[in-house]
Structure formats: C-alpha cells, structure tokens
Coordinates of C-alpha atoms and ligand atoms in Angstrom, one line a residue:
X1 CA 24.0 -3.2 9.6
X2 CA 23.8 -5.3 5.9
X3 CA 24.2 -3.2 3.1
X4 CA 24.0 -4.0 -0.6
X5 CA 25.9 -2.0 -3.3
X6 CA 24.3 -1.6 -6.7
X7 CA 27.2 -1.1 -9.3
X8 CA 26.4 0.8 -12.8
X9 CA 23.8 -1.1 -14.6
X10 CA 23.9 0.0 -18.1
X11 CA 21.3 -1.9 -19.6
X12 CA 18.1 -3.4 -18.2
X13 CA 15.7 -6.3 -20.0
X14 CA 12.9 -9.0 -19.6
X15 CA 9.9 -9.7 -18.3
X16 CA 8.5 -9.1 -14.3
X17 CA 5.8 -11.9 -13.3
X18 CA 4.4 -9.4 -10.3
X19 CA 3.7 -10.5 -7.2
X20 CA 0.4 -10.4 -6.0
X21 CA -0.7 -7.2 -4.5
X22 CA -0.9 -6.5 -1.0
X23 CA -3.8 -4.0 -0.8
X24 CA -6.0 -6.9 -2.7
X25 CA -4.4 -9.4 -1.0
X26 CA -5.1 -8.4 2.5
X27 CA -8.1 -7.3 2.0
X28 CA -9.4 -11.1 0.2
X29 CA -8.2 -12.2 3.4
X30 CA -10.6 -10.3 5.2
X31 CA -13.2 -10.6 3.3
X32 CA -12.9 -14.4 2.7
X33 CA -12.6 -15.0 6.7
X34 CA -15.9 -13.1 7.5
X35 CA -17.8 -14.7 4.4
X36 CA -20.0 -17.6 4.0
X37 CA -18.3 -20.5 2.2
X38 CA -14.5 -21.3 0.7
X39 CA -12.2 -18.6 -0.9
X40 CA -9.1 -20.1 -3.3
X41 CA -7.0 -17.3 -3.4
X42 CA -4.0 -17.7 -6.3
X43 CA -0.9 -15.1 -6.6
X44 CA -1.3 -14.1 -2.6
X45 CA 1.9 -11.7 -2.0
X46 CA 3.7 -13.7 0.5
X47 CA 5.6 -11.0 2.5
X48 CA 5.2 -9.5 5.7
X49 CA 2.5 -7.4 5.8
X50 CA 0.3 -10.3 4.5
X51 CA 2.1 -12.6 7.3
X52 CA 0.3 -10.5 10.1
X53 CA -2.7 -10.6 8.6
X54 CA -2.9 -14.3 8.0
X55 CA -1.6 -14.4 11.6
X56 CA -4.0 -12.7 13.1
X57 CA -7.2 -14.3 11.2
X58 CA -5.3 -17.4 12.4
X59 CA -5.2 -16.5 15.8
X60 CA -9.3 -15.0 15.5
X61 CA -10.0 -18.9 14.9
X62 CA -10.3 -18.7 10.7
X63 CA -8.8 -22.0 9.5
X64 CA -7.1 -21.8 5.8
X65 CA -4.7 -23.7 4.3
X66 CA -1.5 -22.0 2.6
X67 CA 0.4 -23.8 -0.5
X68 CA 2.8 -23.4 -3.4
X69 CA 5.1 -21.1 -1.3
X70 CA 2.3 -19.2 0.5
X71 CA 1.1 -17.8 -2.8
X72 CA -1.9 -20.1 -2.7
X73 CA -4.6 -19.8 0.2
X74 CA -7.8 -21.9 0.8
X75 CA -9.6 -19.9 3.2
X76 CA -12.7 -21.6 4.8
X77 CA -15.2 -18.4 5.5
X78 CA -16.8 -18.0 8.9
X79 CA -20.0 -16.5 7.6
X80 CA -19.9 -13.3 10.2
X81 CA -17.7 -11.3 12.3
X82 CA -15.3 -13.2 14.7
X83 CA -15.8 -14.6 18.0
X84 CA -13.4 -15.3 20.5
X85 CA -13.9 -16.1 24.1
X86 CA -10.4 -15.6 25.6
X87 CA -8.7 -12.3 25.4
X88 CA -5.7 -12.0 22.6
X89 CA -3.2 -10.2 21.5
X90 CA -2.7 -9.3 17.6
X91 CA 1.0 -8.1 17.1
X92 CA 0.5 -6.5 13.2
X93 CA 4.1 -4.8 12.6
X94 CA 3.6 -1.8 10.7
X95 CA 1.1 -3.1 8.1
X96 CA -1.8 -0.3 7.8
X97 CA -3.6 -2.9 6.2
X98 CA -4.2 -5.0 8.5
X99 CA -4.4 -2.7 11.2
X100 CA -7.0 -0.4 10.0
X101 CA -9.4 -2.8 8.9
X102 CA -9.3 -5.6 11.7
X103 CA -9.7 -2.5 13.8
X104 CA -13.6 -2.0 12.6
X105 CA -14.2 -6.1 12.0
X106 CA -12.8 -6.5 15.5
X107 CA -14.8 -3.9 16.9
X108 CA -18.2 -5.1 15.8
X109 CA -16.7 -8.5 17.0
X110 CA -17.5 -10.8 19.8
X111 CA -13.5 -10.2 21.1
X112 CA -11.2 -8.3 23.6
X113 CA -8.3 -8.2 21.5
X114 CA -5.5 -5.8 21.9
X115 CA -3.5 -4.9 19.0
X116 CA -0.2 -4.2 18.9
X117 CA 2.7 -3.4 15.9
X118 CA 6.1 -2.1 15.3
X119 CA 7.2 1.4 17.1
X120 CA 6.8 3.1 14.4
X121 CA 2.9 1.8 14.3
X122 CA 2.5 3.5 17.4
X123 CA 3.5 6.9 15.1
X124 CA 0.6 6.2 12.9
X125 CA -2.6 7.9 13.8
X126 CA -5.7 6.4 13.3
X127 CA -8.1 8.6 15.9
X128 CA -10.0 9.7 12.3
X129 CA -11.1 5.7 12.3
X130 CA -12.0 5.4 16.2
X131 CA -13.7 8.5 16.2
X132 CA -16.1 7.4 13.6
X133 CA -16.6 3.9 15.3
X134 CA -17.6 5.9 18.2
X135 CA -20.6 7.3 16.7
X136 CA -21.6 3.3 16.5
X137 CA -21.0 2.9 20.1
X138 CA -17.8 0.8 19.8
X139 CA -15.8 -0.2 22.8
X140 CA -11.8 1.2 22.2
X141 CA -8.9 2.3 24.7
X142 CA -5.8 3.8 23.6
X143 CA -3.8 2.0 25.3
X144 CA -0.8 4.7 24.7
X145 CA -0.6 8.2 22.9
X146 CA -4.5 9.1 21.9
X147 CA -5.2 8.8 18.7
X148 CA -2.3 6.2 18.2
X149 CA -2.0 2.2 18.8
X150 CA -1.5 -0.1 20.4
X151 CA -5.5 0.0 20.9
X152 CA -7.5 -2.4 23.1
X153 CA -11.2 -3.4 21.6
X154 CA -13.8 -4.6 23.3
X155 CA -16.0 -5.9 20.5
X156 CA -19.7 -5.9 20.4
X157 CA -22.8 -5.4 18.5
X158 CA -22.5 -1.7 17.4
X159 CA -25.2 0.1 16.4
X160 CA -25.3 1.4 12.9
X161 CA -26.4 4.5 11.0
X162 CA -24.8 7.9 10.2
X163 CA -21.5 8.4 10.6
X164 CA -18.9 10.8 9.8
X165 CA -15.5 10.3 8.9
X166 CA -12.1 12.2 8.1
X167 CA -11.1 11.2 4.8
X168 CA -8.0 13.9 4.9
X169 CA -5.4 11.7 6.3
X170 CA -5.7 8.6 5.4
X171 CA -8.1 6.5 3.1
X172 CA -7.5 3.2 4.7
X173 CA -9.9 4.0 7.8
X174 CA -12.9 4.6 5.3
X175 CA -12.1 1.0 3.6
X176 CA -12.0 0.0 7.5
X177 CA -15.7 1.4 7.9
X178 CA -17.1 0.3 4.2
X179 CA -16.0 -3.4 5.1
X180 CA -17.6 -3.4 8.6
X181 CA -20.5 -1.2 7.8
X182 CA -22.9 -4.4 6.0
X183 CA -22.8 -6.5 8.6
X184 CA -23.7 -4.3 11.1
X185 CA -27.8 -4.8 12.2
X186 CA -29.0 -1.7 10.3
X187 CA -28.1 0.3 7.5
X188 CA -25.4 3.0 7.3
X189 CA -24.6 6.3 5.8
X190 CA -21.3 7.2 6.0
X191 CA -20.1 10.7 5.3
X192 CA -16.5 12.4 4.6
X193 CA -15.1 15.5 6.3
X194 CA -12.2 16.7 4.7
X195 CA -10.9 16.1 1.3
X196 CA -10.7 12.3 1.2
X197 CA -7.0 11.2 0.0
X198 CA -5.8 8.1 -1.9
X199 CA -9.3 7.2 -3.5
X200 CA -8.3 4.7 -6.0
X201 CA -7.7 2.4 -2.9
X202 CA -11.6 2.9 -2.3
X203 CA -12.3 1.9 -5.6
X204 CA -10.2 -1.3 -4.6
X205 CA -12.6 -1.7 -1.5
X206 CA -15.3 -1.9 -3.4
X207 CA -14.7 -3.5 -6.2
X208 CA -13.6 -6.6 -3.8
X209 CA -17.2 -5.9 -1.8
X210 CA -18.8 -6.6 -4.8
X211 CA -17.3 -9.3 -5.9
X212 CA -18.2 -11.0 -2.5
X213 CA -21.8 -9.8 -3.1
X214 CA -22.2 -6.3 -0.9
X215 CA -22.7 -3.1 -3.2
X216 CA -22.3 0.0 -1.7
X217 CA -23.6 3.2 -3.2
X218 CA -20.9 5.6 -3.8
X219 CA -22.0 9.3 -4.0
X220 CA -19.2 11.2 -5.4
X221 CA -17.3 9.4 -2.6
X222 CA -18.7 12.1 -0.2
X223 CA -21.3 9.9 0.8
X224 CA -21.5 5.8 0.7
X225 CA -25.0 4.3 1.5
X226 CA -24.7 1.2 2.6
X227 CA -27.2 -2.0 3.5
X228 CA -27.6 -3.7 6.7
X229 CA -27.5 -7.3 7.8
X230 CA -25.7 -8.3 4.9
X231 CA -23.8 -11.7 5.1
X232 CA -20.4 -11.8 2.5
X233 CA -20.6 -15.0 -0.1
X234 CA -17.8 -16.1 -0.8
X235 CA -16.8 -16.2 -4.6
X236 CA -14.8 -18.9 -4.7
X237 CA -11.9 -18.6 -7.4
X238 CA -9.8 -15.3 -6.8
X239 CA -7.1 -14.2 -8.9
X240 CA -4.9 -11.6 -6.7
X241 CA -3.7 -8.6 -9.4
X242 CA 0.2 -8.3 -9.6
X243 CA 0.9 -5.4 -7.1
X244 CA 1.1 -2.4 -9.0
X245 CA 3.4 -0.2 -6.7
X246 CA 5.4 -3.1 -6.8
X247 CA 5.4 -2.7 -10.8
X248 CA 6.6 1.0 -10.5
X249 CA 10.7 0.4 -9.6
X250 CA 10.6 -1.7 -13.2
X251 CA 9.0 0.3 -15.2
X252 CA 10.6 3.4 -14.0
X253 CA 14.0 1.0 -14.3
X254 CA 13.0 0.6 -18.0
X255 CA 12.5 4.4 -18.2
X256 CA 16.0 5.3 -16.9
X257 CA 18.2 2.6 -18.6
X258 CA 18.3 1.6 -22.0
X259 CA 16.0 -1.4 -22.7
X260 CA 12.6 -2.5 -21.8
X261 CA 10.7 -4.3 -19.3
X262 CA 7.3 -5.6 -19.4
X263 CA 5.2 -6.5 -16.6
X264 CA 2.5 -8.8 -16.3
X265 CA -0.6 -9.3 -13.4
X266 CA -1.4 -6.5 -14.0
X267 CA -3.0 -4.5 -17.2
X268 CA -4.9 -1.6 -18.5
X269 CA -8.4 -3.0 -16.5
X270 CA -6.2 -3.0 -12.9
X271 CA -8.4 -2.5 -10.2
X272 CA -5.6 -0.7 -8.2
X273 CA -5.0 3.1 -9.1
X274 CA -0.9 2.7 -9.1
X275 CA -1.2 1.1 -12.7
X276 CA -1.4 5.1 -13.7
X277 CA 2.5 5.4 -12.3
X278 CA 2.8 4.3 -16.2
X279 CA 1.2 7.8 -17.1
X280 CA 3.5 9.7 -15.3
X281 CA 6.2 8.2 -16.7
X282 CA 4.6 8.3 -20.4
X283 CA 4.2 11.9 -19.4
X284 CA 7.8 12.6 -18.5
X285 CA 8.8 10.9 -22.0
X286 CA 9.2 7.5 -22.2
X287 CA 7.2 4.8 -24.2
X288 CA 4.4 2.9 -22.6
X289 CA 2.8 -0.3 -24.0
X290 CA -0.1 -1.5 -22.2
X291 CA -2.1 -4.7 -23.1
X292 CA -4.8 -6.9 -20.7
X293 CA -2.6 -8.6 -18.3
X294 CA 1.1 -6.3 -19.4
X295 CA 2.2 -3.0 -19.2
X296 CA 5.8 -2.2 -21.0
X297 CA 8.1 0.4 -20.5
X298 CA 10.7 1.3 -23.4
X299 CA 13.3 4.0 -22.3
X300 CA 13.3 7.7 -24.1
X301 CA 15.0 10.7 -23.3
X302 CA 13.1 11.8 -19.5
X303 CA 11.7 15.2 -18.6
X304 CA 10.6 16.5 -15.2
X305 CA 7.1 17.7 -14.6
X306 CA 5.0 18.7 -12.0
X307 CA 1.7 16.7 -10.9
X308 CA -0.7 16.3 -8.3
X309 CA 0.4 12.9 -6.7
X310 CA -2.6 12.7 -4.2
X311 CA -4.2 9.7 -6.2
X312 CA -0.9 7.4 -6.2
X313 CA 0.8 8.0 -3.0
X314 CA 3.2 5.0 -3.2
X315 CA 3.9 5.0 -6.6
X316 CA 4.8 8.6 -7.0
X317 CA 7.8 7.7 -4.2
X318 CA 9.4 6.2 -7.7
X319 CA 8.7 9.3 -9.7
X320 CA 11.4 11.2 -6.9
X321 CA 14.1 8.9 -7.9
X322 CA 13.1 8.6 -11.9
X323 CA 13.2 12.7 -11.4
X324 CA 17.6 12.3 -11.0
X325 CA 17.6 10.8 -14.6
X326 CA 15.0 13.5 -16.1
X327 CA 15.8 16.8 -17.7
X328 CA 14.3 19.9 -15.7
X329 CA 12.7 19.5 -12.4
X330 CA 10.3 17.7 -11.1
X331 CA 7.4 18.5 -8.6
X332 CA 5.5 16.1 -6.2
X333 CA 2.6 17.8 -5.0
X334 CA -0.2 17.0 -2.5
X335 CA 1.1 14.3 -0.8
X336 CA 1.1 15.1 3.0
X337 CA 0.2 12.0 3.8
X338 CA 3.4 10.8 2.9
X339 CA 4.7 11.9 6.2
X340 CA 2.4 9.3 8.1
X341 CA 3.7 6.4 6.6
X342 CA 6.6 4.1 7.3
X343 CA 8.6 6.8 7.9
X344 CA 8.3 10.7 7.0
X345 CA 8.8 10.1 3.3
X346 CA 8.9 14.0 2.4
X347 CA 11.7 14.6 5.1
X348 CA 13.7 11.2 4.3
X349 CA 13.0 11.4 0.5
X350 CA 14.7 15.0 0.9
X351 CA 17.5 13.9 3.2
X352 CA 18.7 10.9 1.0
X353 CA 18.1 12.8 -2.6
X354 CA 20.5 15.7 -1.3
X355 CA 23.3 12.6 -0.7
X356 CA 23.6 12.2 -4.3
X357 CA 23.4 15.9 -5.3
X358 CA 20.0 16.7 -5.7
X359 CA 18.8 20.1 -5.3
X360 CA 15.7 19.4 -3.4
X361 CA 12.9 21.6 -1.6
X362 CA 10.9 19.9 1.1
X363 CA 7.2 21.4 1.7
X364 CA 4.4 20.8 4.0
X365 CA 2.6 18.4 0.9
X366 CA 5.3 18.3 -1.5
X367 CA 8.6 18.0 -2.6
X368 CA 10.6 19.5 -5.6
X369 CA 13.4 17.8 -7.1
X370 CA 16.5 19.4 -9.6
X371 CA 19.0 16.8 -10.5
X372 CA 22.4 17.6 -10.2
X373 CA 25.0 17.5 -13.0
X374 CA 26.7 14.3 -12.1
X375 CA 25.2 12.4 -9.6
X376 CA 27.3 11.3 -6.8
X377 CA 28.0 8.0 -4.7
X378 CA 26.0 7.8 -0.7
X379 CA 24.8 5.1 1.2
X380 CA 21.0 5.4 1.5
X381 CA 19.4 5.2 5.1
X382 CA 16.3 3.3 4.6
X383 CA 14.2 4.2 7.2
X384 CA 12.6 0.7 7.5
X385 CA 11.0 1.5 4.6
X386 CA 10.7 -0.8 2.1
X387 CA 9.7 2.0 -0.5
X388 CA 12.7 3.8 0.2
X389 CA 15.0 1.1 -0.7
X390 CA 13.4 0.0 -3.8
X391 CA 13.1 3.6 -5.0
X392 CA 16.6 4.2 -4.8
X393 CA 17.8 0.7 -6.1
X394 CA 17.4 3.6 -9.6
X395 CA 20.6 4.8 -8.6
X396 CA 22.1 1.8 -10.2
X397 CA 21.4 3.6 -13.4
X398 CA 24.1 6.0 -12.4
X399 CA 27.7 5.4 -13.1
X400 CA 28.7 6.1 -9.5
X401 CA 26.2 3.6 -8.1
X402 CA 24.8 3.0 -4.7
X403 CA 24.9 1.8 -1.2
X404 CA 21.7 0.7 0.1
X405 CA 21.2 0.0 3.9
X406 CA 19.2 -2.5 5.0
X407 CA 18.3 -4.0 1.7
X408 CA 16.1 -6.6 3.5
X409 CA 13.5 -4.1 5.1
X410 CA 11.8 -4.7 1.7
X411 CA 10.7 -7.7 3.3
X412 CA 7.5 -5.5 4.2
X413 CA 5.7 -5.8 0.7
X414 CA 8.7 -7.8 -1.1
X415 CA 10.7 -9.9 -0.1
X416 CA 12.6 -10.7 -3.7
X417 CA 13.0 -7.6 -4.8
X418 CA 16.9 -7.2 -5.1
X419 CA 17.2 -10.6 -6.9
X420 CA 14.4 -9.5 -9.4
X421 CA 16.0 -6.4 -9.7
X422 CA 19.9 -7.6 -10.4
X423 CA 18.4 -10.2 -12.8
X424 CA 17.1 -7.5 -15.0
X425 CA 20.5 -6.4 -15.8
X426 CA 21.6 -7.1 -19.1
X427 CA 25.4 -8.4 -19.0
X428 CA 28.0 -7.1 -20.8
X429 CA 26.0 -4.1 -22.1
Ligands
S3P1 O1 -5.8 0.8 1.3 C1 -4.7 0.4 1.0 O2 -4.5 -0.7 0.6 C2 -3.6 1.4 1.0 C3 -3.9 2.8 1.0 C4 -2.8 3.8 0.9 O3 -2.8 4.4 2.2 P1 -3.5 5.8 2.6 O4 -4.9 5.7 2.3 O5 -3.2 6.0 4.0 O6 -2.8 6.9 1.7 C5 -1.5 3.3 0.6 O7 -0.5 4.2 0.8 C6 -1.2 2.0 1.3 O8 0.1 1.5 1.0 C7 -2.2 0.9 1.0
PEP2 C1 2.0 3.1 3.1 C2 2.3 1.8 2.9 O1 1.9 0.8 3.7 P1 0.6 0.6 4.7 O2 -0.2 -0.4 4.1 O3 1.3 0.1 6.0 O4 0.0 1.9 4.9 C3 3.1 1.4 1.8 O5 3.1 0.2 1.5 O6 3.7 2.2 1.1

C-alpha cells in the first residue's frame, strides 16, 4: 500500500485558490441536465465524486462539453426528467451526491436503471429516501440488504402530494425529494419526521433551485411546499463556490502553525454552511479575517471547546485533529451521522487519534478529545476516506510527524491536496 510521510512543518504561508465545491457542483449538474436551455459551469471540482455524476448524466443521454481541465462544463439542458429506452447501469462509487439525488430524478424518469457504487455504498442506508418516494408510487427494488443499494428503479410518472420524510439521518435524501418534487404533475408538501441533520446543505438546495427558477417555501424546514409542473430554466453563467470543507485543512493548518493562509472562492456570503468551520476555529482562539471572496486564518495560541457539530458535519472532522494542537479538551457533539459516511468516522477518528496519544472518548453522537503531552509518530489508516487523510495531514504540525496511508483516496473530493498542502510550507522556517 502507498504511504506518504509528512515531516515537521514549522511554518505555513500563502494563498489557497479553492476548488470548486462538490455539493454545488453536483448538484449544477443536476439541475442544468434536467433544465431548459445551456448551463456554463466555471470552477467545477474535477474529482471523483463529480466523475460519476458527469458519467452517469452522460450515460442518461445529457450531452455537455468539459474544458480547461474539467473545471469548465457546457451543459446542454434537456428541459425534463430523463428518458432512456434501454436498461443501464449507473456505477456511482461512494458519492452520496450523486446517489441520492439521481435516485428521486431517476425515479420520476422514463428509465430502468440500476445503480450501483463502491462496497462501502452498499453500507449507506438510504430506505428514509425510498420510503418517501413510495408515498408517490415510485417503482424501486433493493436489489441487496433493504434499505441499502445497489437499487434497481423503474422510473415513471409518480404521483405527487404529501409526503413524509426522515430528516434524522441524513439531509441528502430531502435535497433528493426538493429537486424532484417540481416537476412532478402536481404540487407537493413534504414533511420531516425526526430532527432533520446537516441543514445548511438544504439551504444549498435551494438556493441552487432558485437560481434555476423553482422557489420552494421553506417552513421552519419542517415543512417545504412546493409547486407542480414546474420546468427548470437554465441560468446560464454559474460560478461554482470554492469548496468550503475543502477550505477547512488550511485554515485549521494556519491555526496550528505559525503563519497565515487565506482562501479564496469562497467568502462571508458562501452559500455552503462549512464556511462557519472559521468560527469554530475563531472560537478556539485564533484570528479570522473574512472578506467577499477570502477568508484568512492567522495562528494564536488554540483552546479546546465543546460545540454542537450537527450543522457542519464535514468540517468539524478538522476540528478533531486542530483539537491535538489546542489547550484543554475538546468536544464533538451530535454528530451520529458521522458513522454513516465513508467510513464510521466516530470509531476511526477514535482509533487513529489514540495512535498519536490522544486521550479520546468515543460516544453514540460524539467524540471527546484530550491531547497528549507530546504527541507521538503512527501511520494513519485511512479508511478510504478522503476526510481522514486530509484531517490528519495536521499532524505535520507536530515535530514527530506522520505517516499517512493511502494518500491518494483523497481522490474522492481532491485530488491535489497533498501538493497544495506541502506547498504551503514555508522553507527553512
Ligand atoms: O448535500 C450534500 O451535498 C452533503 C450533505 C452532507 O451529508 P448528510 O446530509 O448525509 O450529513 C455532507 O456530509 C455531504 O458531504 C454532502
Ligand atoms: C460525507 C461525504 O460525502 P458524500 O457526499 O458521499 O455523502 C463527505 O464528503 O464527507
């Protein structure tokens, strides 16, 4: 298996030009396939999440056209749901964000598709999602576990109206139903059970709705009324934001070493809700700049505190390795969710910390972190998890340094990441 050792990085400085983010950038995919007209997307991520879904609208007969290192994307709408007459197979890896949503659009499609992913995809539950397209009549088979891909859909016209959803596990199969829900022949109401989790990301949904011309009325997100027969119009130009869990490893790099780093593509007006990683870290101590299109980090002495993470679920992976560098501990609390992710993040984020001398409590939702005295040398399993990796790359900060494996499973959401990150280091410091 690869590995890549981080040695002690004293000093870190300059300026990160973010990648584009893949929540926005998979979901103006989406959303520029099924609308009327031409999209010109500029700053798409190019990684592999956004691969499978440009695969996949590829395959569901959407023609684009990709440029200046995939970053660029022309995408000619198709001015409704898909329609395919022969029976296909969508293989989406382990990208929730194109599984979740193509799951609904696909659904209310004119398909039989089967979509398939990674093993650990087939780990993920989405049953909340296919239980609520069920109450519009959809057409799905498990086609392993229940409740779990690799699904088969039978698209059709389903029949809107009411429905009821479970919000308390994952937000991304409400953003599945909002996207669907105006294109459907009648209008909607759809309704959470359960706490719903992550709901900046449904701010995301529909702020990108609206700017393709659907506006959903959002009742204290417990209820979301929302029109049918609704056709999506294309807006032509769209800037993707800089990806602001992306942003969190170089700000919280900033935090830890001397120095400072700024961002940029992203800014205090970010759609996406992991731009408020930067008040976590302002609350733990360090200095935070923010501007329109930058947010800057300046390091200061680091102290641990304890926060409700529900909001940021990504993001706060980076506050568990910023905690090693802070004085005090640190507690990561209502995050349950993170166990349904690439990996079990709680049990893996407790496993790994310990390697370095952490004193670390794993709970149901949360996990409390006391660094140790000196930290010590491990080599980090990884999990296929791109977070993982990135969020220890902090270790660098340490005298003893760190052994990453499988550097390259940040592939998922970043592919560049370790060059970024080693060309941050200020020489000779
Ligand atoms: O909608 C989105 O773009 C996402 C929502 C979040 O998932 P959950 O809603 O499952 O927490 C987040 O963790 C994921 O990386 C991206
Ligand atoms: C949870 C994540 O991904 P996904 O979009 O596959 O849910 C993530 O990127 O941290």
């Amino acid at each position: 298996m690869k590995t890549l050792t981080l040695s002690h990085v004293k000093k870190v400085e300059g300026t990160v030009h973010l990648p584009g983010s893949k929540s926005i950038s998979n979901r103006v995919l989406l959303l520029a396939a099924l609308a009327k007209g031409e999209t010109r997307i500029t700053n798409l991520l190019h990684s592999e999440d956004v691969e499978h879904m440009l695969n996949a609208l590829n395959k569901l007969g959407v023609s684009y056209q990709l440029s200046n290192a995939k970053t660029e994307c022309v995408v000619q709408g198709l001015g409704g749901l898909f329609a395919v007459t022969e029976p296909l197979e969508l293989y989406l890896g382990n990208a929730g964000t194109a599984m979740r949503p193509l799951t609904a659009a696909l659904a209310a499609s004119n398909v039989d598709v089967t979509l398939t992913g990674e093993p650990r995809m087939y780990e993920r539950p989405i049953g909340h999602l296919v239980d609520a397209l069920a109450q519009w009549h959809c057409d799905i088979d498990y086609l392993g576990n229940k409740d779990y891909p690799p699904l088969r859909i039978c698209g059709k016209a389903l029949t809107a109206g009411a429905v009821k959803i479970d919000g308390s596990v994952s937000s991304q199969f409400l953003t599945a139903v909002l996207m669907v829900a105006p294109l459907l022949n009648g209008d909607s109401v759809i309704e959470i059970e359960g706490d719903l989790v992550s709901k900046p990301y449904i701010d995301i949904t529909l702020a990108l709705m609206a700017r393709f011309g659907v506006t959903v009325q959002n009742e204290n997100y417990q209820r979301f009324v929302v029109k049918g027969s609704q056709q999506y119009q294309a807006p032509g130009d769209f800037l993707v934001e800089g990806d602001a869990s992306s942003a969190s490893y170089f700000l919280a790099a900033a935090a830890i070493a001397g120095g400072t780093i700024k961002v940029t593509g992203i800014g205090k007006n970010a759609v996406q809700g992991d731009i408020h990683f930067a008040d976590a870290l302002e609350a733990m101590g360090a200095q935070v700049d923010w501007g329109f299109d930058y947010i800057s980090v300046t390091r200061d002495q680091l102290h641990g505190i304890s926060r409700d993470y529900n909001a940021i679920p990504d993001a706060a992976m980076t506050i568990a390795t910023a905690a090693l560098f802070a004085k005090g501990p640190t507690l990561i609390s209502n995050v349950y969710n993170w166990r349904v992710k690439e990996t079990d993040r709680l049990a893996a984020m407790a496993t790994e910390l310990r390697k370095v001398g952490a004193v670390v409590e794993e709970g149901h939702d949360y996990i409390r972190i006391e660094p140790p005295v000196q930290l010590q040398h491990a080599s980090i399993a990884t999990y296929n998890d791109h977070r993982m990796a990135m969020c220890f790359s902090m270790l660098a900060f340490a005298k003893c340094g760190v052994t990453i494996e499988d550097p390259d499973c940040t592939r998922k959401t970043f592919p560049q990441y370790f060059d970024v990150f080693a060309s941050l280091a200020v020489k000779n410091a």
